[in-house]
Amino acid sequence: MSTESSSTVARVLKPTILILIAIVAISSRLFSIIRFESVIHEFDPWFNYRTTQHLVKNGFYDFWNWFDEKSWYPLGRVVGGTVYPGIMVTSALIHNVLHFFNFPVDIRNVCVFLAPMFSGLTAFSAYLLTKELKDSSAGLLAAAFLGVAPGYISRSVAGSYDNEGIAIFLLVFTFYLWIKAVKTGSAFFGLLTALFYFYMVSAWGGYVFITNLLPLHAFTLLLMGRYSNRLYVSYSTFCAVGTLLSMQIPFVGFQPTRTSEHMAALGVFGLLQLYAFAELVRGYIPPKQFRALLKGGIVAVAVIASIGLTILSFSGVIAPFTGRFYSLYDTGYAKIHIPIIASVSEHQPTAWTSFFFDLQMLIFLFPAGVYLCFKELKDEHVFIILYSVFASYFAGVMVRLMLTLTPVVCVSAAIAYSTLLDTYLETSEHVLASTKPAIAAAATSAPVVIEATTSDSKATGKKTAAKAAAAAAAAAKSADAEAKTHAKSAASSEKKRFPIFNLDSRLLVILQLTWFLFMFAWHCTYVTSGSYSSPSIVLASRQQDGSQMIIDDFREAYYWLRKNTKEDAKVMSWWDYGYQMAGMANVTTLVDNNTWNNTHIATVGKAMSTSEEVSYKVLRQHDVDYVLILFGGVIGYSGDDINKFLWMIRIAEGVYPNDVKETNFFTPRGEYKVDHDATKTMRESLMYKMSYYRFAELYGSGNAVDHVRNARMPAEGPTLSVLEEAYTTENWLVRIYKVKDLDILGRDLKDSTAFDKGRVRKISSLKKK
Amino acid sequence: MAVISRTLFLTLLLALVAFLSASSSSTSSLFAHAQPQNDNEALLQKKVARLEAKAVKNKGVIQLDSLAFEDVMAKPRNYSMVVLFTAISPEFNCVPCLNFDPEYKMVAAGWSKLANKSQLFFSILDFKAGQAIFQKFGMNSAPSVLYFPASSSISGDPSQDRYDFGKSGFQAEPFAAWLQARSGVRVPVQRPFDFMGLAVKVLGTFTAVFSVILFVRKGRKIFGSKYFWSTISMIIIFVMISGHMWNQIRNPPYSMPSQQGRSGFIASGFQNQFGLETQIIAVLYSLLTGAAIGLIAVVPRIENPVGQRATVWVCMGMFTLVFSILIQVFKLKNPGYPFTLMFR
């Protein structure tokens, strides 16, 4: 094959491979839809979905000014000013465009498929980014890696309609534009960076990562003595436009000028201006005088800046670090000061297994890629190095930030992997030999991929991903090897490099690496299918005969609420279920997953963890009509409210230390028990009573066993007097209680219940004494 | 007759005397209801004096064993007790015990320096010395701190006042605050002057100044050197991806004694790990990365075909072997993981 024809082949191959990668990325995120149905997952997505519906129905301005009186009863919530609207606006836009062209797509389907669609775009931007760092073959590899890496899939499967779904695309693409801007020094790309930064700010709170990483890059380049007009132009454009734009989001507001998280960006901006000014002056003044001027100038600027900052921060114009952000630095901080942050599982630190689980072989190819960046060390490689170091720190502190690490791991592992392939495939005759099978592989993988999107078999998906990844690697390699060879020969003129002499060495490395790619693809499919594709509102379990049982209690309960309660019924539950209730049951909630008011949450915690008399007052004060709880004791669902109860108590104790005491819920041996050993406070708490009310009746006498906590329950269950059972779902997973009205005869509810049960009042009052 | 009556009278008298003398012991106790009060008080005073002496001798902390604990806790008691149940001995490998020990002693020392202290004693009961008491209280974890107010008896354990480490942490300050809520006396926590800290600070300043000087003089050589920065970056990355931050936050034990065919340095459970474990993982990762870098950067520099072939085989062999080991270790943590490389 001649050089020309192979470059033509490359030109055709590259887009084909990219499209295939996008298809693989999308189809591997569809497990949950094939297994269950097209449904919104988890908790936060339900809020996003609800607001998107509002946006589509009532238009943008109404959405912007929306005051939601159905949440945080009786406080309400200003939705327009407290959300990152990026994801809602994106899907509303897609919805409207599709409708403009007369595709009557339901907004729910737009929301469900948004994250997978954007994952295809993410893969493409990983290609662009890596292409700037090495070459397009590495770019294709990076795209394939990022397309299927579980670390990213975990937050972007179909139905997980959350900010991260589009934010990772924006993150990678903004970084690509930034590198392009620094490389070319064009204000155009700087402006594009700022625009996409704005999009990112509107979409995810993680934009702070960009806000700090880009200035850090600029600052490091300054320290390395790599100041250039390119840097000046690109950074100044980005910072000026980006900061102004980001302030247009009401939720962000004036933060960029006030909080310390944003200070780095402004500081580096100022520094860059001073530096540029000094450079300008240097051109007009003799060196000796310039030196004196510089020294004086540095001292003066440092003094003024430090005085100014001190005054501003003491006078309160500049806020100190916000709690959520601060917990990234001092890891013990959150545990002591903000239990509500510590209680969220995604804010836990990351064990090494999570790194391996989410990234498999990429995790150790990643440092090799960083090493290669050090070898090259152009401006853009400095960026990747900084990104790697900081993202790996943050990912270590918080499981959730694994998401920001994954792109750089994929990029830098792709650089390492493709350099390996370059080294062991390079010679012209080898290129020719490997092109044919590569094309063949790519060609055969195409129909398989399409098959996989329609078929629901797990095995096909697995195979597809494996094949496509391998094909992409091989084809990408061969397509670009030509260009590589030229580059290599240029490089070898500097340092003495030799080709790989023996065929067996080449074969060994190439075959082994290909095998690793297969393993990687299998691993990714296994992890995606097994761990990250559960919608969590519909559960699946295997019965003893191996058949699948679908547990749909949540939707059952929410639907019951929707159909059987008044329009304005207030339902109290722990904050985890607030968004789902608002979205699915359309009822008024007291607290939800937007945990902005700790006191209100603590009030709910207090109502749950105190005795009936105390909590009835709280319930009445907040007009609560129904109380909803989760109880997993029957089917062994471990994420239920009794297991979350300790957090409720802890949060409640933080605000009401006199009413709730955590120690009273522990047995003298310091254990958390629900059976015979349970403490009196525990047995009298509303949560305990609601959970185990009539539980013992389900089993024979004295045989009641809580399957989550493996506890044998007392034969006589708790009694309720201020609540009455309203509804319990099929598997007892959700229990709804109605709050009783005040007694019409003005009696104590406890007495009236006792009376209704046929007991004379005397007995009950005697019992009290 | 008279004789009989006399003897009768005498016997009666004798009997009375005998009765009186016999019951004298009981009467005397009845009698001296005030007397033993004084006795007890004296006893108490003695006990308190003894405790005070012990406390003074040992900077405010009384070391207890099972017997001494029973003795100190015995009922006539007009003083409150704070007891730290701990396990300091190295074989228990109780990291939090070791962490809390100096903090506890610091609060005790602060207390003993107070002028207007009420009757409160700090004591430590080590597991080695007081196993029986640990059992009696059903303690199966250490450290725990219990507070016994003056009136309480030791048998009333169900509602014992316990310091919550989980919530308040192992620092002296929250502990002192907890104590203040009970005793009503504010204990000033004076951290002893930290010579180590000062030394570190001084050394740090010197290093900083020195590095600035170095930077000015030979900055280009050291700080401009790629190798310096690449080493630092790689170390940070390896430390982070092997889960070090988790250790930093959760403070797991370094390793466990191995039991039942389960090695003691790999923790069971997916979300759990030991200190040593992360180090092993970091080594495995760096071997893998090293092999990859060797294949990329070292092999093409070797001119001799035989040597080059050998290097390739060694690097690739190591890569595959270590990867297999890594997967095997991962399978220990996640038994359902279906894939293997070399080992079944």
Short mmCIF file of N, CA and C in Angstrom, two decimals, chain A residues 331 335-336 348-357 360-361 363-368 370-372 374-377 385 388-389 392-393 396-397 405 416 419-420 423-424 462 495-502 504-505 508-509 512-513 515-516 519 522-523 526 650 653 662-663 668-671, chain B residues 137-138 140 157-159 162 164 166-168 220 226 229-230 233-234 236-238 240-243 245-246 248-250 270-273 277-278 281 285 288-289 292-293 295-297 299-305 308-309 312-313 316 319-320 323 326-327 329-330 333-334 336-341:
data_model
loop_
_atom_site.label_atom_id
_atom_site.label_comp_id
_atom_site.label_asym_id
_atom_site.label_seq_id
_atom_site.Cartn_x
_atom_site.Cartn_y
_atom_site.Cartn_z
N THR A 331 -9.79 16.60 56.26
CA THR A 331 -10.72 15.50 56.06
C THR A 331 -11.54 15.18 57.30
N LYS A 335 -16.78 15.47 59.51
CA LYS A 335 -17.30 14.50 60.46
C LYS A 335 -17.77 15.21 61.73
N ILE A 336 -16.99 16.20 62.14
CA ILE A 336 -17.33 16.88 63.39
C ILE A 336 -18.37 17.96 63.16
N GLN A 348 -17.66 9.77 51.07
CA GLN A 348 -16.70 8.97 51.81
C GLN A 348 -15.37 8.90 51.05
N PRO A 349 -14.29 8.62 51.78
CA PRO A 349 -13.02 8.47 51.07
C PRO A 349 -13.01 7.18 50.23
N THR A 350 -12.03 7.10 49.32
CA THR A 350 -12.01 6.02 48.35
C THR A 350 -11.00 4.95 48.76
N ALA A 351 -11.46 3.73 48.87
CA ALA A 351 -10.53 2.62 49.13
C ALA A 351 -9.87 2.22 47.81
N TRP A 352 -8.73 1.53 47.90
CA TRP A 352 -8.00 1.23 46.64
C TRP A 352 -8.83 0.38 45.72
N THR A 353 -9.70 -0.47 46.31
CA THR A 353 -10.49 -1.36 45.47
C THR A 353 -11.37 -0.57 44.50
N SER A 354 -11.86 0.60 44.96
CA SER A 354 -12.71 1.39 44.08
C SER A 354 -11.94 1.87 42.86
N PHE A 355 -10.68 2.24 43.08
CA PHE A 355 -9.86 2.67 41.94
C PHE A 355 -9.74 1.54 40.92
N PHE A 356 -9.42 0.35 41.42
CA PHE A 356 -9.23 -0.76 40.50
C PHE A 356 -10.56 -1.15 39.86
N PHE A 357 -11.61 -1.15 40.65
CA PHE A 357 -12.93 -1.52 40.16
C PHE A 357 -13.35 -0.58 39.04
N GLN A 360 -9.64 -0.47 36.31
CA GLN A 360 -8.86 -1.67 36.02
C GLN A 360 -7.46 -1.34 35.56
N MET A 361 -7.04 -1.82 34.36
CA MET A 361 -5.63 -1.69 34.00
C MET A 361 -5.23 -0.24 33.72
N ILE A 363 -5.46 2.13 35.60
CA ILE A 363 -4.96 2.78 36.79
C ILE A 363 -3.44 2.65 36.89
N PHE A 364 -2.85 1.58 36.35
CA PHE A 364 -1.39 1.54 36.41
C PHE A 364 -0.72 1.93 35.10
N LEU A 365 -1.51 2.05 34.04
CA LEU A 365 -0.93 2.65 32.83
C LEU A 365 -0.90 4.17 32.97
N PHE A 366 -1.77 4.66 33.83
CA PHE A 366 -1.91 6.10 34.04
C PHE A 366 -0.59 6.76 34.48
N PRO A 367 0.11 6.25 35.51
CA PRO A 367 1.39 6.88 35.86
C PRO A 367 2.42 6.79 34.72
N ALA A 368 2.35 5.70 33.95
CA ALA A 368 3.28 5.60 32.82
C ALA A 368 3.03 6.72 31.83
N VAL A 370 1.78 9.62 32.60
CA VAL A 370 2.27 10.86 33.21
C VAL A 370 3.78 10.97 33.00
N TYR A 371 4.46 9.83 33.14
CA TYR A 371 5.90 9.81 32.90
C TYR A 371 6.22 10.27 31.48
N LEU A 372 5.44 9.78 30.53
CA LEU A 372 5.67 10.17 29.13
C LEU A 372 5.41 11.66 28.94
N PHE A 374 6.01 13.89 31.11
CA PHE A 374 7.22 14.54 31.62
C PHE A 374 8.33 14.50 30.59
N LYS A 375 8.36 13.43 29.82
CA LYS A 375 9.41 13.34 28.80
C LYS A 375 9.23 14.39 27.72
N GLU A 376 7.98 14.61 27.36
CA GLU A 376 7.72 15.61 26.31
C GLU A 376 7.77 17.02 26.91
N LEU A 377 6.93 17.19 27.91
CA LEU A 377 6.85 18.43 28.69
C LEU A 377 6.70 19.70 27.86
N ILE A 385 -0.17 16.85 33.61
CA ILE A 385 0.49 16.44 34.85
C ILE A 385 -0.21 17.05 36.06
N SER A 388 -3.48 15.40 36.61
CA SER A 388 -3.35 14.05 37.18
C SER A 388 -3.11 14.11 38.67
N VAL A 389 -2.15 14.93 39.08
CA VAL A 389 -1.77 14.96 40.49
C VAL A 389 -2.96 15.41 41.35
N SER A 392 -6.02 12.99 41.30
CA SER A 392 -5.87 11.75 42.07
C SER A 392 -5.97 12.04 43.55
N TYR A 393 -5.53 13.20 43.98
CA TYR A 393 -5.72 13.55 45.39
C TYR A 393 -7.20 13.66 45.72
N GLY A 396 -9.03 10.50 45.86
CA GLY A 396 -8.74 9.74 47.07
C GLY A 396 -9.56 10.19 48.25
N VAL A 397 -9.87 11.49 48.28
CA VAL A 397 -10.60 12.03 49.43
C VAL A 397 -12.09 11.70 49.34
N LEU A 405 -11.39 12.24 37.98
CA LEU A 405 -10.10 11.60 37.71
C LEU A 405 -10.17 10.76 36.44
N ALA A 416 0.17 6.20 27.13
CA ALA A 416 1.11 5.13 27.43
C ALA A 416 0.89 3.93 26.52
N THR A 419 1.90 4.59 22.95
CA THR A 419 3.35 4.62 22.79
C THR A 419 3.91 3.21 22.78
N LEU A 420 3.34 2.35 23.61
CA LEU A 420 3.76 0.94 23.59
C LEU A 420 3.52 0.34 22.21
N THR A 423 5.99 1.65 19.68
CA THR A 423 7.33 1.10 19.81
C THR A 423 7.41 -0.30 19.24
N TYR A 424 6.36 -1.08 19.47
CA TYR A 424 6.48 -2.49 19.09
C TYR A 424 5.85 -2.81 17.74
N LYS A 462 -20.93 -7.62 25.90
CA LYS A 462 -19.56 -7.84 26.36
C LYS A 462 -18.63 -7.98 25.18
N LYS A 495 18.14 11.34 20.32
CA LYS A 495 18.66 10.29 21.20
C LYS A 495 18.75 9.03 20.38
N LYS A 496 19.72 8.22 20.75
CA LYS A 496 19.88 7.02 19.94
C LYS A 496 18.84 5.99 20.32
N ARG A 497 18.00 5.68 19.36
CA ARG A 497 16.98 4.67 19.60
C ARG A 497 17.12 3.59 18.55
N PHE A 498 16.79 2.37 18.96
CA PHE A 498 16.88 1.27 18.04
C PHE A 498 15.51 0.66 17.86
N PRO A 499 15.26 0.07 16.70
CA PRO A 499 13.99 -0.63 16.55
C PRO A 499 13.99 -1.91 17.39
N ILE A 500 12.87 -2.52 17.51
CA ILE A 500 12.81 -3.82 18.20
C ILE A 500 13.27 -4.87 17.19
N PHE A 501 14.36 -5.57 17.54
CA PHE A 501 14.98 -6.43 16.54
C PHE A 501 14.21 -7.72 16.32
N ASN A 502 13.73 -8.30 17.42
CA ASN A 502 13.19 -9.65 17.28
C ASN A 502 11.69 -9.65 17.13
N ASP A 504 9.78 -12.12 17.92
CA ASP A 504 9.07 -12.72 19.06
C ASP A 504 8.81 -11.68 20.15
N SER A 505 9.76 -10.76 20.34
CA SER A 505 9.54 -9.71 21.34
C SER A 505 8.32 -8.88 20.96
N LEU A 508 5.14 -10.92 21.36
CA LEU A 508 4.82 -11.11 22.77
C LEU A 508 4.10 -9.89 23.31
N VAL A 509 4.72 -8.74 23.11
CA VAL A 509 4.15 -7.51 23.69
C VAL A 509 2.80 -7.22 23.08
N GLN A 512 0.07 -9.80 24.06
CA GLN A 512 -0.25 -9.66 25.47
C GLN A 512 -1.11 -8.41 25.71
N LEU A 513 -0.69 -7.31 25.08
CA LEU A 513 -1.43 -6.05 25.27
C LEU A 513 -2.86 -6.17 24.73
N TRP A 515 -4.58 -8.83 24.55
CA TRP A 515 -5.33 -9.64 25.50
C TRP A 515 -5.78 -8.79 26.69
N PHE A 516 -4.91 -7.90 27.15
CA PHE A 516 -5.28 -7.02 28.26
C PHE A 516 -6.45 -6.13 27.87
N MET A 519 -9.50 -8.09 28.26
CA MET A 519 -9.85 -8.21 29.67
C MET A 519 -10.47 -6.92 30.18
N TRP A 522 -13.99 -6.71 29.04
CA TRP A 522 -14.85 -7.60 29.82
C TRP A 522 -15.12 -7.02 31.20
N HIS A 523 -14.04 -6.55 31.77
CA HIS A 523 -14.17 -5.99 33.11
C HIS A 523 -15.20 -4.86 33.12
N TYR A 526 -18.65 -6.14 32.76
CA TYR A 526 -19.06 -6.82 34.00
C TYR A 526 -19.47 -5.81 35.07
N ARG A 650 -28.25 11.54 64.91
CA ARG A 650 -27.06 12.39 65.01
C ARG A 650 -27.37 13.81 64.54
N GLU A 653 -29.69 15.46 67.01
CA GLU A 653 -29.01 15.82 68.25
C GLU A 653 -28.21 17.11 68.08
N GLU A 662 -27.94 10.51 71.33
CA GLU A 662 -27.54 9.33 70.58
C GLU A 662 -27.24 8.15 71.50
N THR A 663 -26.63 8.45 72.64
CA THR A 663 -26.20 7.36 73.52
C THR A 663 -27.37 6.54 74.02
N PRO A 668 -25.98 -0.82 76.65
CA PRO A 668 -24.80 -0.54 77.49
C PRO A 668 -23.51 -1.07 76.89
N ARG A 669 -23.63 -2.09 76.06
CA ARG A 669 -22.40 -2.62 75.45
C ARG A 669 -22.04 -1.84 74.20
N GLY A 670 -22.75 -0.79 73.97
CA GLY A 670 -22.41 0.05 72.82
C GLY A 670 -22.89 -0.52 71.51
N GLU A 671 -23.93 -1.34 71.54
CA GLU A 671 -24.40 -1.93 70.30
C GLU A 671 -25.72 -1.29 69.89
N PHE B 137 -18.49 -5.37 82.72
CA PHE B 137 -19.17 -4.28 82.04
C PHE B 137 -19.54 -4.61 80.61
N GLY B 138 -19.19 -5.83 80.22
CA GLY B 138 -19.50 -6.23 78.86
C GLY B 138 -18.84 -5.35 77.82
N ASN B 140 -16.60 -4.78 74.86
CA ASN B 140 -15.84 -5.53 73.87
C ASN B 140 -15.12 -4.61 72.90
N ASP B 157 -25.00 -0.68 85.66
CA ASP B 157 -24.33 -0.38 84.40
C ASP B 157 -25.21 -0.03 83.22
N PRO B 158 -26.51 -0.38 83.17
CA PRO B 158 -27.22 -0.16 81.92
C PRO B 158 -27.17 1.28 81.41
N SER B 159 -27.23 2.22 82.31
CA SER B 159 -27.29 3.59 81.81
C SER B 159 -26.00 4.33 82.15
N ARG B 162 -21.34 7.35 79.10
CA ARG B 162 -20.20 6.94 78.29
C ARG B 162 -19.80 8.08 77.34
N ASP B 164 -18.61 9.51 73.94
CA ASP B 164 -18.81 9.01 72.59
C ASP B 164 -17.64 9.40 71.69
N GLY B 166 -17.01 8.17 68.78
CA GLY B 166 -17.43 8.23 67.38
C GLY B 166 -17.84 9.63 66.99
N LYS B 167 -18.47 10.33 67.93
CA LYS B 167 -18.97 11.65 67.58
C LYS B 167 -17.97 12.74 67.92
N SER B 168 -17.36 12.61 69.11
CA SER B 168 -16.55 13.72 69.57
C SER B 168 -15.08 13.60 69.21
N ARG B 220 17.76 26.42 38.57
CA ARG B 220 17.60 25.76 37.27
C ARG B 220 17.96 24.28 37.35
N LYS B 226 13.41 18.07 35.47
CA LYS B 226 12.23 17.27 35.25
C LYS B 226 12.19 16.11 36.24
N TRP B 229 10.68 16.87 39.67
CA TRP B 229 9.22 17.01 39.68
C TRP B 229 8.51 15.73 39.28
N SER B 230 9.10 15.01 38.33
CA SER B 230 8.41 13.78 37.92
C SER B 230 8.41 12.80 39.09
N SER B 233 5.70 13.97 41.53
CA SER B 233 4.34 13.74 41.01
C SER B 233 3.99 12.27 41.04
N MET B 234 4.95 11.43 40.59
CA MET B 234 4.65 10.00 40.54
C MET B 234 4.39 9.46 41.94
N ILE B 236 3.22 11.09 44.53
CA ILE B 236 1.88 11.52 44.96
C ILE B 236 0.82 10.65 44.30
N ILE B 237 0.95 10.43 43.00
CA ILE B 237 -0.08 9.67 42.29
C ILE B 237 -0.17 8.25 42.85
N PHE B 238 0.98 7.60 43.03
CA PHE B 238 0.94 6.22 43.54
C PHE B 238 0.33 6.16 44.92
N MET B 240 -1.81 8.15 46.20
CA MET B 240 -3.25 8.43 46.17
C MET B 240 -4.04 7.28 45.58
N ILE B 241 -3.57 6.72 44.47
CA ILE B 241 -4.40 5.69 43.83
C ILE B 241 -4.35 4.38 44.60
N SER B 242 -3.43 4.25 45.54
CA SER B 242 -3.45 3.02 46.34
C SER B 242 -4.25 3.22 47.62
N GLY B 243 -5.03 4.29 47.69
CA GLY B 243 -5.99 4.43 48.78
C GLY B 243 -5.43 4.97 50.07
N MET B 245 -5.43 8.03 51.19
CA MET B 245 -6.30 9.01 51.85
C MET B 245 -7.35 8.32 52.71
N TRP B 246 -7.77 7.18 52.27
CA TRP B 246 -8.74 6.41 53.06
C TRP B 246 -8.15 6.09 54.43
N GLN B 248 -5.78 7.68 55.89
CA GLN B 248 -5.61 8.94 56.60
C GLN B 248 -6.90 9.32 57.34
N ILE B 249 -8.02 9.06 56.70
CA ILE B 249 -9.30 9.49 57.26
C ILE B 249 -9.86 8.45 58.21
N ARG B 250 -9.73 7.18 57.86
CA ARG B 250 -10.39 6.14 58.66
C ARG B 250 -9.49 5.53 59.73
N PHE B 270 -14.99 -5.17 50.78
CA PHE B 270 -14.64 -4.33 49.63
C PHE B 270 -14.29 -2.92 50.06
N GLN B 271 -14.97 -2.43 51.08
CA GLN B 271 -14.74 -1.03 51.49
C GLN B 271 -13.90 -0.96 52.75
N ASN B 272 -12.90 -1.80 52.87
CA ASN B 272 -12.10 -1.84 54.07
C ASN B 272 -10.68 -2.19 53.66
N GLN B 273 -9.72 -1.68 54.36
CA GLN B 273 -8.33 -1.99 54.01
C GLN B 273 -7.42 -1.72 55.19
N GLU B 277 -1.75 -3.07 53.55
CA GLU B 277 -2.38 -3.45 52.28
C GLU B 277 -2.17 -2.38 51.21
N THR B 278 -2.39 -1.14 51.60
CA THR B 278 -2.23 -0.08 50.60
C THR B 278 -0.79 0.01 50.14
N ILE B 281 -0.28 -2.63 47.60
CA ILE B 281 -0.90 -2.24 46.33
C ILE B 281 -0.05 -1.19 45.63
N TYR B 285 1.41 -1.57 41.92
CA TYR B 285 1.17 -0.56 40.88
C TYR B 285 2.49 -0.03 40.32
N LEU B 288 4.10 -2.47 38.02
CA LEU B 288 3.41 -2.53 36.73
C LEU B 288 3.78 -1.33 35.87
N THR B 289 3.69 -0.14 36.51
CA THR B 289 4.04 1.06 35.77
C THR B 289 5.51 1.00 35.33
N ALA B 292 5.88 -1.12 32.33
CA ALA B 292 5.40 -0.44 31.13
C ALA B 292 6.42 0.60 30.66
N ILE B 293 6.96 1.35 31.62
CA ILE B 293 7.95 2.37 31.25
C ILE B 293 9.20 1.69 30.70
N LEU B 295 9.33 -1.06 29.04
CA LEU B 295 9.04 -1.49 27.66
C LEU B 295 9.07 -0.29 26.72
N ILE B 296 8.63 0.86 27.21
CA ILE B 296 8.55 2.03 26.34
C ILE B 296 9.92 2.70 26.21
N ALA B 297 10.57 2.92 27.35
CA ALA B 297 11.73 3.80 27.33
C ALA B 297 13.06 3.07 27.36
N VAL B 299 13.77 -0.40 26.57
CA VAL B 299 14.02 -1.40 25.53
C VAL B 299 14.59 -0.79 24.24
N PRO B 300 14.00 0.27 23.73
CA PRO B 300 14.53 0.81 22.47
C PRO B 300 15.94 1.39 22.58
N ARG B 301 16.46 1.51 23.77
CA ARG B 301 17.81 2.03 23.92
C ARG B 301 18.86 0.93 23.88
N ILE B 302 18.41 -0.32 23.94
CA ILE B 302 19.37 -1.42 24.02
C ILE B 302 19.79 -1.83 22.61
N GLU B 303 21.10 -1.79 22.41
CA GLU B 303 21.60 -2.01 21.06
C GLU B 303 21.73 -3.50 20.76
N ASN B 304 22.07 -4.25 21.82
CA ASN B 304 22.33 -5.67 21.65
C ASN B 304 21.03 -6.44 21.53
N PRO B 305 20.77 -7.13 20.40
CA PRO B 305 19.49 -7.82 20.19
C PRO B 305 19.16 -8.82 21.30
N GLN B 308 18.21 -7.00 24.34
CA GLN B 308 16.91 -6.36 24.16
C GLN B 308 15.78 -7.36 24.30
N ARG B 309 15.99 -8.54 23.67
CA ARG B 309 14.97 -9.57 23.75
C ARG B 309 14.77 -9.98 25.21
N VAL B 312 12.80 -7.36 27.06
CA VAL B 312 11.38 -7.39 26.70
C VAL B 312 10.68 -8.51 27.44
N TRP B 313 11.30 -9.71 27.42
CA TRP B 313 10.65 -10.86 28.05
C TRP B 313 10.52 -10.65 29.56
N MET B 316 7.82 -7.90 30.18
CA MET B 316 6.47 -8.37 29.89
C MET B 316 6.07 -9.46 30.88
N PHE B 319 5.19 -7.80 34.04
CA PHE B 319 3.92 -7.11 33.86
C PHE B 319 2.76 -8.09 34.05
N THR B 320 2.86 -9.21 33.33
CA THR B 320 1.77 -10.19 33.38
C THR B 320 1.65 -10.79 34.77
N PHE B 323 0.32 -8.25 37.30
CA PHE B 323 -1.10 -7.99 37.01
C PHE B 323 -1.95 -9.15 37.54
N LEU B 326 -2.20 -8.89 41.20
CA LEU B 326 -3.12 -7.80 41.55
C LEU B 326 -4.57 -8.26 41.45
N ILE B 327 -4.88 -8.95 40.35
CA ILE B 327 -6.25 -9.44 40.18
C ILE B 327 -6.58 -10.42 41.29
N VAL B 329 -5.35 -10.48 44.33
CA VAL B 329 -5.60 -9.72 45.56
C VAL B 329 -6.99 -9.11 45.51
N PHE B 330 -7.34 -8.60 44.33
CA PHE B 330 -8.66 -7.99 44.18
C PHE B 330 -9.76 -9.02 44.41
N LYS B 333 -10.73 -9.46 47.89
CA LYS B 333 -11.61 -8.42 48.41
C LYS B 333 -13.02 -8.57 47.86
N ASN B 334 -13.10 -9.05 46.64
CA ASN B 334 -14.37 -9.09 45.94
C ASN B 334 -14.54 -10.50 45.37
N GLY B 336 -16.65 -12.35 44.21
CA GLY B 336 -17.45 -12.66 43.03
C GLY B 336 -16.80 -12.28 41.71
N TYR B 337 -15.61 -11.68 41.78
CA TYR B 337 -14.99 -11.18 40.55
C TYR B 337 -14.61 -12.33 39.63
N PRO B 338 -15.12 -12.35 38.40
CA PRO B 338 -14.99 -13.56 37.59
C PRO B 338 -13.70 -13.71 36.79
N PHE B 339 -12.89 -12.68 36.67
CA PHE B 339 -11.77 -12.78 35.74
C PHE B 339 -10.45 -13.11 36.44
N THR B 340 -9.61 -13.88 35.73
CA THR B 340 -8.26 -14.14 36.25
C THR B 340 -7.31 -14.04 35.08
N LEU B 341 -6.03 -13.95 35.40
CA LEU B 341 -5.06 -13.87 34.32
C LEU B 341 -4.22 -15.15 34.29
#
